[in-house]
CSV table of N, CA and C in Angstrom, one decimal:
chain,number,residue,atom,x,y,z
A,1277,UNK,N,-78.5,14.3,21.4
A,1277,UNK,CA,-77.8,14.2,20.2
A,1277,UNK,C,-78.3,15.2,19.1
A,1278,UNK,N,-79.5,15.7,19.3
A,1278,UNK,CA,-80.0,16.6,18.2
A,1278,UNK,C,-79.6,18.1,18.5
A,1279,UNK,N,-78.9,18.3,19.6
A,1279,UNK,CA,-78.6,19.8,19.7
A,1279,UNK,C,-79.5,20.6,20.5
A,1280,UNK,N,-80.6,20.0,21.1
A,1280,UNK,CA,-81.7,20.8,21.6
A,1280,UNK,C,-81.2,21.3,23.0
A,1281,UNK,N,-81.6,22.5,23.3
A,1281,UNK,CA,-81.2,23.1,24.6
A,1281,UNK,C,-82.5,23.6,25.3
A,1282,UNK,N,-82.7,23.5,26.6
A,1282,UNK,CA,-83.8,24.0,27.4
A,1282,UNK,C,-83.9,25.4,27.3
A,1283,UNK,N,-84.9,26.0,26.7
A,1283,UNK,CA,-85.0,27.5,26.6
A,1283,UNK,C,-85.8,28.0,27.9
A,1284,UNK,N,-86.7,27.4,28.2
A,1284,UNK,CA,-87.5,27.7,29.5
A,1284,UNK,C,-88.5,26.6,29.8
A,1285,UNK,N,-88.9,26.6,31.1
A,1285,UNK,CA,-90.0,25.8,31.6
A,1285,UNK,C,-90.9,26.6,32.5
A,1286,UNK,N,-92.1,26.1,32.5
A,1286,UNK,CA,-93.1,26.7,33.5
A,1286,UNK,C,-93.8,25.6,34.2
A,1287,UNK,N,-94.0,25.8,35.5
A,1287,UNK,CA,-94.7,24.7,36.4
A,1287,UNK,C,-96.2,25.3,36.6
A,1288,UNK,N,-97.1,24.4,36.5
A,1288,UNK,CA,-98.5,24.6,36.8
A,1288,UNK,C,-99.1,23.6,37.7
A,1289,UNK,N,-98.7,23.7,38.9
A,1289,UNK,CA,-99.1,22.7,40.0
A,1289,UNK,C,-100.6,22.7,40.1
A,1290,UNK,N,-101.3,23.9,40.0
A,1290,UNK,CA,-102.8,23.8,40.1
A,1290,UNK,C,-103.5,22.9,39.1
A,1291,UNK,N,-102.8,22.6,37.9
A,1291,UNK,CA,-103.3,21.8,36.9
A,1291,UNK,C,-102.4,20.5,36.8
A,1292,UNK,N,-101.5,20.4,37.7
A,1292,UNK,CA,-100.6,19.1,37.7
A,1292,UNK,C,-99.8,18.9,36.5
A,1293,UNK,N,-99.3,19.8,35.9
A,1293,UNK,CA,-98.4,19.7,34.8
A,1293,UNK,C,-97.3,20.7,34.7
A,1294,UNK,N,-96.2,20.4,34.0
A,1294,UNK,CA,-95.2,21.4,33.6
A,1294,UNK,C,-95.0,21.4,32.2
A,1295,UNK,N,-94.6,22.5,31.6
A,1295,UNK,CA,-94.2,22.5,30.2
A,1295,UNK,C,-92.7,23.0,30.1
A,1296,UNK,N,-92.1,22.3,29.1
A,1296,UNK,CA,-90.7,22.5,28.8
A,1296,UNK,C,-90.5,23.0,27.3
A,1297,UNK,N,-89.7,24.0,27.0
A,1297,UNK,CA,-89.6,24.4,25.6
A,1297,UNK,C,-88.1,24.2,25.3
A,1298,UNK,N,-87.8,23.3,24.2
A,1298,UNK,CA,-86.5,23.0,23.8
A,1298,UNK,C,-86.4,23.4,22.3
A,1299,UNK,N,-85.1,23.7,22.0
A,1299,UNK,CA,-85.0,24.1,20.5
A,1299,UNK,C,-83.5,24.0,20.2
A,1300,UNK,N,-83.3,23.7,18.9
A,1300,UNK,CA,-81.8,23.5,18.4
A,1300,UNK,C,-81.1,24.8,18.5
A,1301,UNK,N,-80.5,25.1,19.6
A,1301,UNK,CA,-79.6,26.4,19.8
A,1301,UNK,C,-78.2,25.9,19.8
A,1302,UNK,N,-77.4,26.5,19.1
A,1302,UNK,CA,-75.9,26.3,18.9
A,1302,UNK,C,-75.1,26.8,20.2
A,1303,UNK,N,-75.5,27.9,20.7
A,1303,UNK,CA,-74.9,28.6,21.7
A,1303,UNK,C,-75.8,28.9,22.9
A,1304,UNK,N,-75.8,28.2,23.9
A,1304,UNK,CA,-76.7,28.4,25.1
A,1304,UNK,C,-76.6,29.8,25.7
A,1305,UNK,N,-75.5,30.5,25.4
A,1305,UNK,CA,-75.2,31.8,26.1
A,1305,UNK,C,-76.1,32.7,25.5
A,1306,UNK,N,-76.8,32.5,24.3
A,1306,UNK,CA,-77.6,33.4,23.7
A,1306,UNK,C,-79.1,33.3,24.2
A,1307,UNK,N,-79.3,32.3,25.2
A,1307,UNK,CA,-80.6,32.2,25.8
A,1307,UNK,C,-80.9,33.3,26.8
A,1308,UNK,N,-81.8,34.2,26.7
A,1308,UNK,CA,-82.1,35.4,27.6
A,1308,UNK,C,-82.3,34.9,29.0
A,1309,UNK,N,-81.8,35.6,30.0
A,1309,UNK,CA,-82.1,35.3,31.4
A,1309,UNK,C,-83.5,35.7,32.0
A,1310,UNK,N,-84.0,36.7,31.4
A,1310,UNK,CA,-85.4,37.1,31.9
A,1310,UNK,C,-86.5,36.3,31.2
A,1311,UNK,N,-87.5,36.0,32.0
A,1311,UNK,CA,-88.6,35.1,31.5
A,1311,UNK,C,-89.4,35.6,30.2
A,1312,UNK,N,-89.5,37.0,30.0
A,1312,UNK,CA,-90.1,37.5,28.7
A,1312,UNK,C,-89.2,37.4,27.6
A,1313,UNK,N,-87.9,37.4,27.9
A,1313,UNK,CA,-87.0,37.2,26.7
A,1313,UNK,C,-86.9,35.8,26.2
A,1314,UNK,N,-87.0,34.8,27.2
A,1314,UNK,CA,-86.9,33.5,27.0
A,1314,UNK,C,-88.3,33.1,26.2
A,1315,UNK,N,-89.4,33.6,26.7
A,1315,UNK,CA,-90.7,33.4,26.1
A,1315,UNK,C,-90.6,33.8,24.6
A,1316,UNK,N,-90.1,35.0,24.2
A,1316,UNK,CA,-90.0,35.6,22.9
A,1316,UNK,C,-89.1,34.6,22.1
A,1317,UNK,N,-88.0,34.1,22.7
A,1317,UNK,CA,-87.1,33.3,22.0
A,1317,UNK,C,-87.8,31.9,21.6
A,1318,UNK,N,-88.6,31.3,22.5
A,1318,UNK,CA,-89.4,30.2,22.3
A,1318,UNK,C,-90.3,30.4,21.1
A,1319,UNK,N,-90.9,31.5,21.1
A,1319,UNK,CA,-91.9,31.7,20.0
A,1319,UNK,C,-91.4,32.2,18.6
A,1320,UNK,N,-90.1,32.5,18.7
A,1320,UNK,CA,-89.5,32.9,17.4
A,1320,UNK,C,-88.3,32.1,16.9
A,1321,UNK,N,-88.0,31.0,17.5
A,1321,UNK,CA,-87.1,30.0,17.2
A,1321,UNK,C,-87.6,28.9,16.4
A,1322,UNK,N,-87.1,28.8,15.1
A,1322,UNK,CA,-87.5,27.7,14.3
A,1322,UNK,C,-87.3,26.3,14.9
A,1323,UNK,N,-88.2,25.4,15.0
A,1323,UNK,CA,-87.9,24.0,15.5
A,1323,UNK,C,-88.1,23.9,17.1
A,1324,UNK,N,-88.7,25.0,17.6
A,1324,UNK,CA,-88.8,24.9,19.1
A,1324,UNK,C,-90.0,23.9,19.4
A,1325,UNK,N,-89.8,23.0,20.4
A,1325,UNK,CA,-90.7,22.1,20.7
A,1325,UNK,C,-91.3,22.3,22.1
A,1326,UNK,N,-92.5,22.2,22.4
A,1326,UNK,CA,-93.1,22.2,23.7
A,1326,UNK,C,-93.3,20.8,24.2
A,1327,UNK,N,-92.8,20.5,25.3
A,1327,UNK,CA,-93.0,19.1,25.9
A,1327,UNK,C,-93.6,19.2,27.1
A,1328,UNK,N,-94.7,18.4,27.4
A,1328,UNK,CA,-95.4,18.4,28.7
A,1328,UNK,C,-95.3,17.3,29.5
A,1329,UNK,N,-95.1,17.5,30.9
A,1329,UNK,CA,-95.0,16.4,31.9
A,1329,UNK,C,-96.2,16.5,32.7
A,1330,UNK,N,-97.1,15.5,32.7
A,1330,UNK,CA,-98.2,15.5,33.6
A,1330,UNK,C,-97.8,14.8,34.9
A,1331,UNK,N,-98.0,15.4,35.9
A,1331,UNK,CA,-97.5,14.8,37.3
A,1331,UNK,C,-98.0,13.4,37.5
A,1332,UNK,N,-97.2,12.6,37.9
A,1332,UNK,CA,-97.5,11.2,38.2
A,1332,UNK,C,-97.4,10.2,37.1
A,1333,UNK,N,-97.2,10.8,36.0
A,1333,UNK,CA,-97.2,9.9,34.7
A,1333,UNK,C,-96.0,8.9,34.7
A,1334,UNK,N,-95.1,9.2,35.6
A,1334,UNK,CA,-93.9,8.3,35.6
A,1334,UNK,C,-94.2,7.0,36.5
A,1335,UNK,N,-95.3,7.0,37.0
A,1335,UNK,CA,-95.7,5.9,38.0
A,1335,UNK,C,-96.4,4.8,37.2
A,1336,UNK,N,-96.2,3.5,37.5
A,1336,UNK,CA,-97.0,2.5,36.6
A,1336,UNK,C,-98.5,2.6,36.9
A,1337,UNK,N,-98.8,3.0,38.2
A,1337,UNK,CA,-100.3,3.0,38.6
A,1337,UNK,C,-100.9,4.4,38.4
A,1338,UNK,N,-100.3,5.2,37.5
A,1338,UNK,CA,-100.7,6.6,37.4
A,1338,UNK,C,-102.0,6.7,36.6
A,1339,UNK,N,-102.6,7.9,36.9
A,1339,UNK,CA,-103.9,8.2,36.1
A,1339,UNK,C,-103.6,8.4,34.6
A,1340,UNK,N,-102.4,8.9,34.3
A,1340,UNK,CA,-101.9,9.1,32.9
A,1340,UNK,C,-100.7,8.3,32.8
A,1341,UNK,N,-100.7,7.3,32.0
A,1341,UNK,CA,-99.5,6.5,31.7
A,1341,UNK,C,-99.1,6.7,30.2
A,1342,UNK,N,-97.9,7.1,29.8
A,1342,UNK,CA,-97.6,7.3,28.4
A,1342,UNK,C,-97.3,6.0,27.7
A,1343,UNK,N,-97.7,6.0,26.5
A,1343,UNK,CA,-97.4,4.9,25.6
A,1343,UNK,C,-96.8,5.6,24.3
A,1344,UNK,N,-95.8,4.9,23.8
A,1344,UNK,CA,-95.2,5.6,22.6
A,1344,UNK,C,-96.0,5.6,21.4
A,1345,UNK,N,-97.1,4.8,21.3
A,1345,UNK,CA,-98.0,4.8,20.1
A,1345,UNK,C,-97.4,4.1,19.0
A,1346,UNK,N,-96.3,3.4,19.3
A,1346,UNK,CA,-95.5,2.7,18.1
A,1346,UNK,C,-95.8,1.2,18.2
A,1347,UNK,N,-97.0,0.8,18.5
A,1347,UNK,CA,-97.3,-0.6,18.5
A,1347,UNK,C,-96.5,-1.5,19.5
A,1348,UNK,N,-96.2,-0.9,20.8
A,1348,UNK,CA,-95.6,-1.7,21.7
A,1348,UNK,C,-96.3,-1.7,23.1
A,1349,UNK,N,-95.7,-2.3,24.1
A,1349,UNK,CA,-96.5,-2.5,25.2
A,1349,UNK,C,-96.2,-1.4,26.4
A,1350,UNK,N,-95.3,-0.3,26.0
A,1350,UNK,CA,-95.0,0.6,27.0
A,1350,UNK,C,-96.2,1.1,27.6
A,1351,UNK,N,-96.2,1.2,29.0
A,1351,UNK,CA,-97.2,1.8,29.7
A,1351,UNK,C,-98.6,1.0,29.8
A,1352,UNK,N,-98.5,-0.3,29.3
A,1352,UNK,CA,-99.7,-1.2,29.6
A,1352,UNK,C,-99.6,-1.9,30.6
A,1353,UNK,N,-100.7,-2.3,31.4
A,1353,UNK,CA,-100.7,-3.1,32.5
A,1353,UNK,C,-100.7,-4.7,32.2
A,1354,UNK,N,-101.2,-4.9,31.0
A,1354,UNK,CA,-101.4,-6.4,30.6
A,1354,UNK,C,-100.3,-6.8,29.7
A,1355,UNK,N,-99.3,-6.0,29.4
A,1355,UNK,CA,-98.2,-6.3,28.4
A,1355,UNK,C,-98.5,-6.5,26.9
A,1356,UNK,N,-99.8,-6.3,26.7
A,1356,UNK,CA,-100.2,-6.3,25.3
A,1356,UNK,C,-99.8,-5.1,24.5
A,1357,UNK,N,-99.4,-5.3,23.2
A,1357,UNK,CA,-99.1,-4.1,22.4
A,1357,UNK,C,-100.3,-3.4,22.0
A,1358,UNK,N,-100.1,-2.1,21.9
A,1358,UNK,CA,-101.2,-1.2,21.6
A,1358,UNK,C,-100.7,-0.3,20.4
A,1359,UNK,N,-101.6,0.2,19.6
A,1359,UNK,CA,-101.3,1.3,18.7
A,1359,UNK,C,-102.1,2.4,18.9
A,1360,UNK,N,-101.6,3.6,19.0
A,1360,UNK,CA,-102.5,4.8,19.1
A,1360,UNK,C,-101.6,5.7,20.0
A,1361,UNK,N,-102.2,6.9,20.4
A,1361,UNK,CA,-101.5,7.8,21.1
A,1361,UNK,C,-100.4,8.5,20.4
A,1362,UNK,N,-99.4,8.9,21.1
A,1362,UNK,CA,-98.3,9.7,20.5
A,1362,UNK,C,-97.5,8.8,19.6
A,1363,UNK,N,-97.2,9.2,18.4
A,1363,UNK,CA,-96.5,8.4,17.5
A,1363,UNK,C,-95.0,8.8,17.5
A,1364,UNK,N,-94.7,9.9,16.8
A,1364,UNK,CA,-93.2,10.4,16.8
A,1364,UNK,C,-93.3,11.9,16.4
A,1365,UNK,N,-92.1,12.6,16.7
A,1365,UNK,CA,-91.7,13.8,16.1
A,1365,UNK,C,-90.7,13.6,15.0
A,1366,UNK,N,-90.6,14.6,14.2
A,1366,UNK,CA,-89.6,14.6,13.1
A,1366,UNK,C,-88.8,15.9,13.2
A,1367,UNK,N,-87.5,15.8,12.8
A,1367,UNK,CA,-86.7,16.9,12.6
A,1367,UNK,C,-86.0,16.8,11.5
A,1368,UNK,N,-85.7,18.0,10.8
A,1368,UNK,CA,-84.9,18.0,9.5
A,1368,UNK,C,-83.5,18.3,9.8
A,1369,UNK,N,-82.5,17.7,9.1
A,1369,UNK,CA,-81.1,18.0,9.2
A,1369,UNK,C,-80.5,18.2,7.9
A,1370,UNK,N,-79.3,18.9,7.8
A,1370,UNK,CA,-78.7,19.1,6.4
A,1370,UNK,C,-78.4,17.9,5.7
A,1371,UNK,N,-78.0,16.8,6.4
A,1371,UNK,CA,-77.6,15.5,5.7
A,1371,UNK,C,-78.1,14.4,6.6
A,1372,UNK,N,-79.0,13.6,6.3
A,1372,UNK,CA,-79.5,12.5,7.0
A,1372,UNK,C,-78.4,11.5,7.3
A,1373,UNK,N,-77.6,11.2,6.4
A,1373,UNK,CA,-76.5,10.1,6.4
A,1373,UNK,C,-75.5,10.6,7.4
A,1374,UNK,N,-75.1,11.8,7.4
A,1374,UNK,CA,-73.9,12.3,8.3
A,1374,UNK,C,-74.5,12.3,9.7
A,1375,UNK,N,-75.7,12.8,9.8
A,1375,UNK,CA,-76.4,12.8,11.2
A,1375,UNK,C,-76.5,11.5,11.7
A,1376,UNK,N,-76.9,10.5,11.0
A,1376,UNK,CA,-77.1,9.2,11.5
A,1376,UNK,C,-75.7,8.6,11.8
A,1377,UNK,N,-74.7,9.0,11.1
A,1377,UNK,CA,-73.3,8.4,11.5
A,1377,UNK,C,-73.0,9.0,12.9
A,1378,UNK,N,-73.3,10.2,13.2
A,1378,UNK,CA,-73.0,10.9,14.4
A,1378,UNK,C,-73.9,10.2,15.6
A,1379,UNK,N,-75.2,9.9,15.3
A,1379,UNK,CA,-76.1,9.3,16.2
A,1379,UNK,C,-75.6,7.9,16.5
A,1380,UNK,N,-75.1,7.2,15.6
A,1380,UNK,CA,-74.6,5.7,15.8
A,1380,UNK,C,-73.5,5.9,16.7
A,1381,UNK,N,-72.5,6.8,16.4
A,1381,UNK,CA,-71.3,7.0,17.3
A,1381,UNK,C,-71.8,7.4,18.7
A,1382,UNK,N,-72.8,8.0,18.9
A,1382,UNK,CA,-73.2,8.5,20.2
A,1382,UNK,C,-74.1,7.4,21.0
A,1383,UNK,N,-74.2,6.2,20.3
A,1383,UNK,CA,-75.0,5.1,20.9
A,1383,UNK,C,-76.4,5.0,20.7
A,1384,UNK,N,-77.0,5.9,19.8
A,1384,UNK,CA,-78.4,5.9,19.6
A,1384,UNK,C,-78.9,4.5,19.0
A,1385,UNK,N,-80.1,4.1,19.5
A,1385,UNK,CA,-80.8,3.0,18.9
A,1385,UNK,C,-81.6,3.3,17.7
A,1386,UNK,N,-81.3,2.7,16.6
A,1386,UNK,CA,-82.1,2.9,15.3
A,1386,UNK,C,-83.3,2.0,15.3
A,1387,UNK,N,-84.5,2.6,14.9
A,1387,UNK,CA,-85.7,2.0,14.5
A,1387,UNK,C,-85.6,1.5,13.1
A,1388,UNK,N,-85.1,2.6,12.3
A,1388,UNK,CA,-85.0,2.4,10.9
A,1388,UNK,C,-83.7,3.3,10.4
A,1389,UNK,N,-82.7,2.6,9.8
A,1389,UNK,CA,-81.5,3.4,9.3
A,1389,UNK,C,-81.9,4.0,8.0
A,1390,UNK,N,-81.1,5.0,7.5
A,1390,UNK,CA,-81.5,5.7,6.3
A,1390,UNK,C,-81.8,4.8,5.0
A,1391,UNK,N,-81.3,3.7,4.9
A,1391,UNK,CA,-81.6,2.8,3.7
A,1391,UNK,C,-82.4,1.7,4.1
A,1392,UNK,N,-82.8,1.6,5.4
A,1392,UNK,CA,-83.7,0.4,5.8
A,1392,UNK,C,-85.1,0.6,5.3
A,1393,UNK,N,-85.9,-0.4,5.0
A,1393,UNK,CA,-87.2,-0.3,4.5
A,1393,UNK,C,-87.4,0.3,3.1
A,1394,UNK,N,-88.6,0.7,2.8
A,1394,UNK,CA,-88.8,1.1,1.5
A,1394,UNK,C,-88.6,2.7,1.2
A,1395,UNK,N,-88.6,3.4,2.1
A,1395,UNK,CA,-88.3,4.8,1.9
A,1395,UNK,C,-86.8,5.0,2.2
A,1396,UNK,N,-86.0,5.4,1.2
A,1396,UNK,CA,-84.6,5.7,1.4
A,1396,UNK,C,-84.3,7.1,1.6
A,1397,UNK,N,-83.4,7.4,2.6
A,1397,UNK,CA,-83.0,8.7,2.8
A,1397,UNK,C,-83.5,9.4,4.1
A,1398,UNK,N,-84.3,8.6,4.9
A,1398,UNK,CA,-84.8,9.1,6.1
A,1398,UNK,C,-84.6,8.1,7.1
A,1399,UNK,N,-84.6,8.4,8.4
A,1399,UNK,CA,-84.3,7.4,9.5
A,1399,UNK,C,-85.2,7.7,10.6
A,1400,UNK,N,-85.3,6.8,11.5
A,1400,UNK,CA,-85.9,6.8,12.8
A,1400,UNK,C,-85.0,6.3,13.9
A,1401,UNK,N,-84.8,7.2,14.9
A,1401,UNK,CA,-84.0,6.7,16.0
A,1401,UNK,C,-84.9,6.8,17.2
A,1402,UNK,N,-84.5,6.2,18.4
A,1402,UNK,CA,-85.3,6.2,19.6
A,1402,UNK,C,-84.8,7.1,20.5
A,1403,UNK,N,-85.5,7.8,21.2
A,1403,UNK,CA,-85.0,8.6,22.4
A,1403,UNK,C,-84.8,7.7,23.7
A,1404,UNK,N,-84.3,8.2,24.7
A,1404,UNK,CA,-84.1,7.3,25.8
A,1404,UNK,C,-85.3,6.7,26.4
A,1405,UNK,N,-86.5,7.2,26.2
A,1405,UNK,CA,-87.7,6.6,26.6
A,1405,UNK,C,-88.3,5.6,25.6
A,1406,UNK,N,-87.8,5.5,24.5
A,1406,UNK,CA,-88.3,4.7,23.3
A,1406,UNK,C,-89.2,5.3,22.4
A,1407,UNK,N,-89.4,6.7,22.5
A,1407,UNK,CA,-90.2,7.4,21.6
A,1407,UNK,C,-89.3,7.5,20.3
A,1408,UNK,N,-90.2,7.5,19.2
A,1408,UNK,CA,-89.3,7.6,17.9
A,1408,UNK,C,-89.2,9.0,17.5
A,1409,UNK,N,-88.0,9.3,16.8
A,1409,UNK,CA,-87.8,10.7,16.3
A,1409,UNK,C,-87.4,10.4,14.8
A,1410,UNK,N,-88.1,11.0,13.9
A,1410,UNK,CA,-87.8,10.8,12.6
A,1410,UNK,C,-86.8,11.8,12.0
A,1411,UNK,N,-85.8,11.4,11.3
A,1411,UNK,CA,-84.7,12.4,10.8
A,1411,UNK,C,-84.9,12.4,9.3
A,1412,UNK,N,-85.3,13.7,9.0
A,1412,UNK,CA,-85.7,14.0,7.6
A,1412,UNK,C,-84.6,14.9,7.0
A,1413,UNK,N,-84.5,14.9,5.7
A,1413,UNK,CA,-83.5,15.9,5.1
A,1413,UNK,C,-84.1,17.2,4.8
A,1414,UNK,N,-83.3,18.3,5.0
A,1414,UNK,CA,-83.8,19.5,4.5
A,1414,UNK,C,-83.7,19.5,3.0
A,1415,UNK,N,-84.7,19.3,2.3
A,1415,UNK,CA,-84.8,19.3,1.0
A,1415,UNK,C,-85.0,18.0,0.4
A,1416,UNK,N,-84.5,17.6,-0.8
A,1416,UNK,CA,-84.9,16.2,-1.4
A,1416,UNK,C,-84.3,15.1,-0.6
A,1417,UNK,N,-84.9,13.9,-0.6
A,1417,UNK,CA,-84.4,12.7,-0.2
A,1417,UNK,C,-83.4,12.1,-1.2
A,1418,UNK,N,-82.2,12.2,-1.0
A,1418,UNK,CA,-81.1,11.6,-1.9
A,1418,UNK,C,-80.4,10.5,-1.3
A,1419,UNK,N,-80.9,9.3,-1.8
A,1419,UNK,CA,-80.2,8.1,-1.1
A,1419,UNK,C,-78.7,8.0,-1.3
A,1420,UNK,N,-77.9,7.6,-0.3
A,1420,UNK,CA,-76.5,7.2,-0.6
A,1420,UNK,C,-76.4,5.6,-0.7
A,1421,UNK,N,-75.4,5.2,-1.3
A,1421,UNK,CA,-75.2,3.7,-1.5
A,1421,UNK,C,-75.2,2.9,-0.3
A,1422,UNK,N,-74.6,3.3,0.8
A,1422,UNK,CA,-74.5,2.6,2.0
A,1422,UNK,C,-74.8,3.5,3.1
A,1423,UNK,N,-75.4,3.1,4.2
A,1423,UNK,CA,-75.8,3.9,5.3
A,1423,UNK,C,-74.9,3.4,6.5
A,1424,UNK,N,-75.0,4.2,7.6
A,1424,UNK,CA,-74.3,4.0,8.8
A,1424,UNK,C,-74.2,2.6,9.4
A,1425,UNK,N,-75.3,1.9,9.1
A,1425,UNK,CA,-75.5,0.5,9.5
A,1425,UNK,C,-75.1,-0.5,8.5
A,1426,UNK,N,-74.6,0.0,7.4
A,1426,UNK,CA,-74.0,-0.9,6.4
A,1426,UNK,C,-75.3,-1.4,5.4
A,1427,UNK,N,-76.4,-0.8,5.5
A,1427,UNK,CA,-77.5,-1.3,4.6
A,1427,UNK,C,-77.3,-0.6,3.3
A,1428,UNK,N,-77.4,-1.3,2.2
A,1428,UNK,CA,-77.4,-0.8,0.9
A,1428,UNK,C,-78.7,-0.2,0.4
A,1429,UNK,N,-78.6,0.8,-0.3
A,1429,UNK,CA,-79.8,1.6,-0.9
A,1429,UNK,C,-80.5,0.6,-1.9
A,1430,UNK,N,-79.7,-0.1,-2.6
A,1430,UNK,CA,-80.3,-1.0,-3.7
A,1430,UNK,C,-80.4,-2.3,-3.2
A,1431,UNK,N,-81.4,-3.1,-3.4
A,1431,UNK,CA,-81.5,-4.5,-3.1
A,1431,UNK,C,-82.0,-4.8,-1.7
A,1432,UNK,N,-82.3,-3.7,-0.9
A,1432,UNK,CA,-82.7,-4.0,0.4
A,1432,UNK,C,-84.2,-4.4,0.5
A,1433,UNK,N,-84.6,-4.7,1.6
A,1433,UNK,CA,-86.0,-5.2,1.8
A,1433,UNK,C,-87.0,-3.9,1.6
A,1434,UNK,N,-88.2,-4.1,1.3
A,1434,UNK,CA,-89.1,-3.1,1.1
A,1434,UNK,C,-89.7,-2.6,2.4
A,1435,UNK,N,-90.8,-1.8,2.4
A,1435,UNK,CA,-91.4,-1.3,3.6
A,1435,UNK,C,-91.9,-2.3,4.4
A,1436,UNK,N,-91.7,-2.2,5.8
A,1436,UNK,CA,-92.1,-3.2,6.7
A,1436,UNK,C,-93.1,-2.4,7.8
A,1437,UNK,N,-94.2,-2.8,8.0
A,1437,UNK,CA,-95.0,-2.1,9.0
A,1437,UNK,C,-94.9,-2.8,10.3
A,1438,UNK,N,-94.1,-2.1,11.1
A,1438,UNK,CA,-93.6,-2.6,12.4
A,1438,UNK,C,-94.7,-2.5,13.6
A,1439,UNK,N,-95.8,-1.8,13.1
A,1439,UNK,CA,-96.9,-1.6,14.1
A,1439,UNK,C,-97.8,-2.8,14.5
A,1440,UNK,N,-97.6,-4.0,13.8
A,1440,UNK,CA,-98.4,-5.1,13.9
A,1440,UNK,C,-97.7,-6.1,14.6
């Protein structure tokens, strides 16, 4: 939903991990076919993210089990909520409110809509694995009267710490 395309990936079986580079590319046909060209594009494209997969981390009994770091029980063996580890990534968009309307239409789950909580004009959505993605404006946060979830900018509840 964020428009990211896979630019390249590399496998490192000797160290038991792979890396994937994704970036917001409008036209996938502009991605070079040769490895050096792909690497240069990764290192010169604003907003390019490197994501790492540690082999075996998808198994419950793995040596490395991921937790979203958002005060939940993902990846724990005892079902207890934990806080720590990876928290979230953020991405800027031209208009948070329009982007969130699109995300809602695409079925994204919201952790915080643009007018929810105390900070107006930014949002948090969840990726398919439950990791938080912060949606930030390019420039000033300018609240709109009503957001995609029908939450009013004025009179809503204040900041709520969901990590506890």
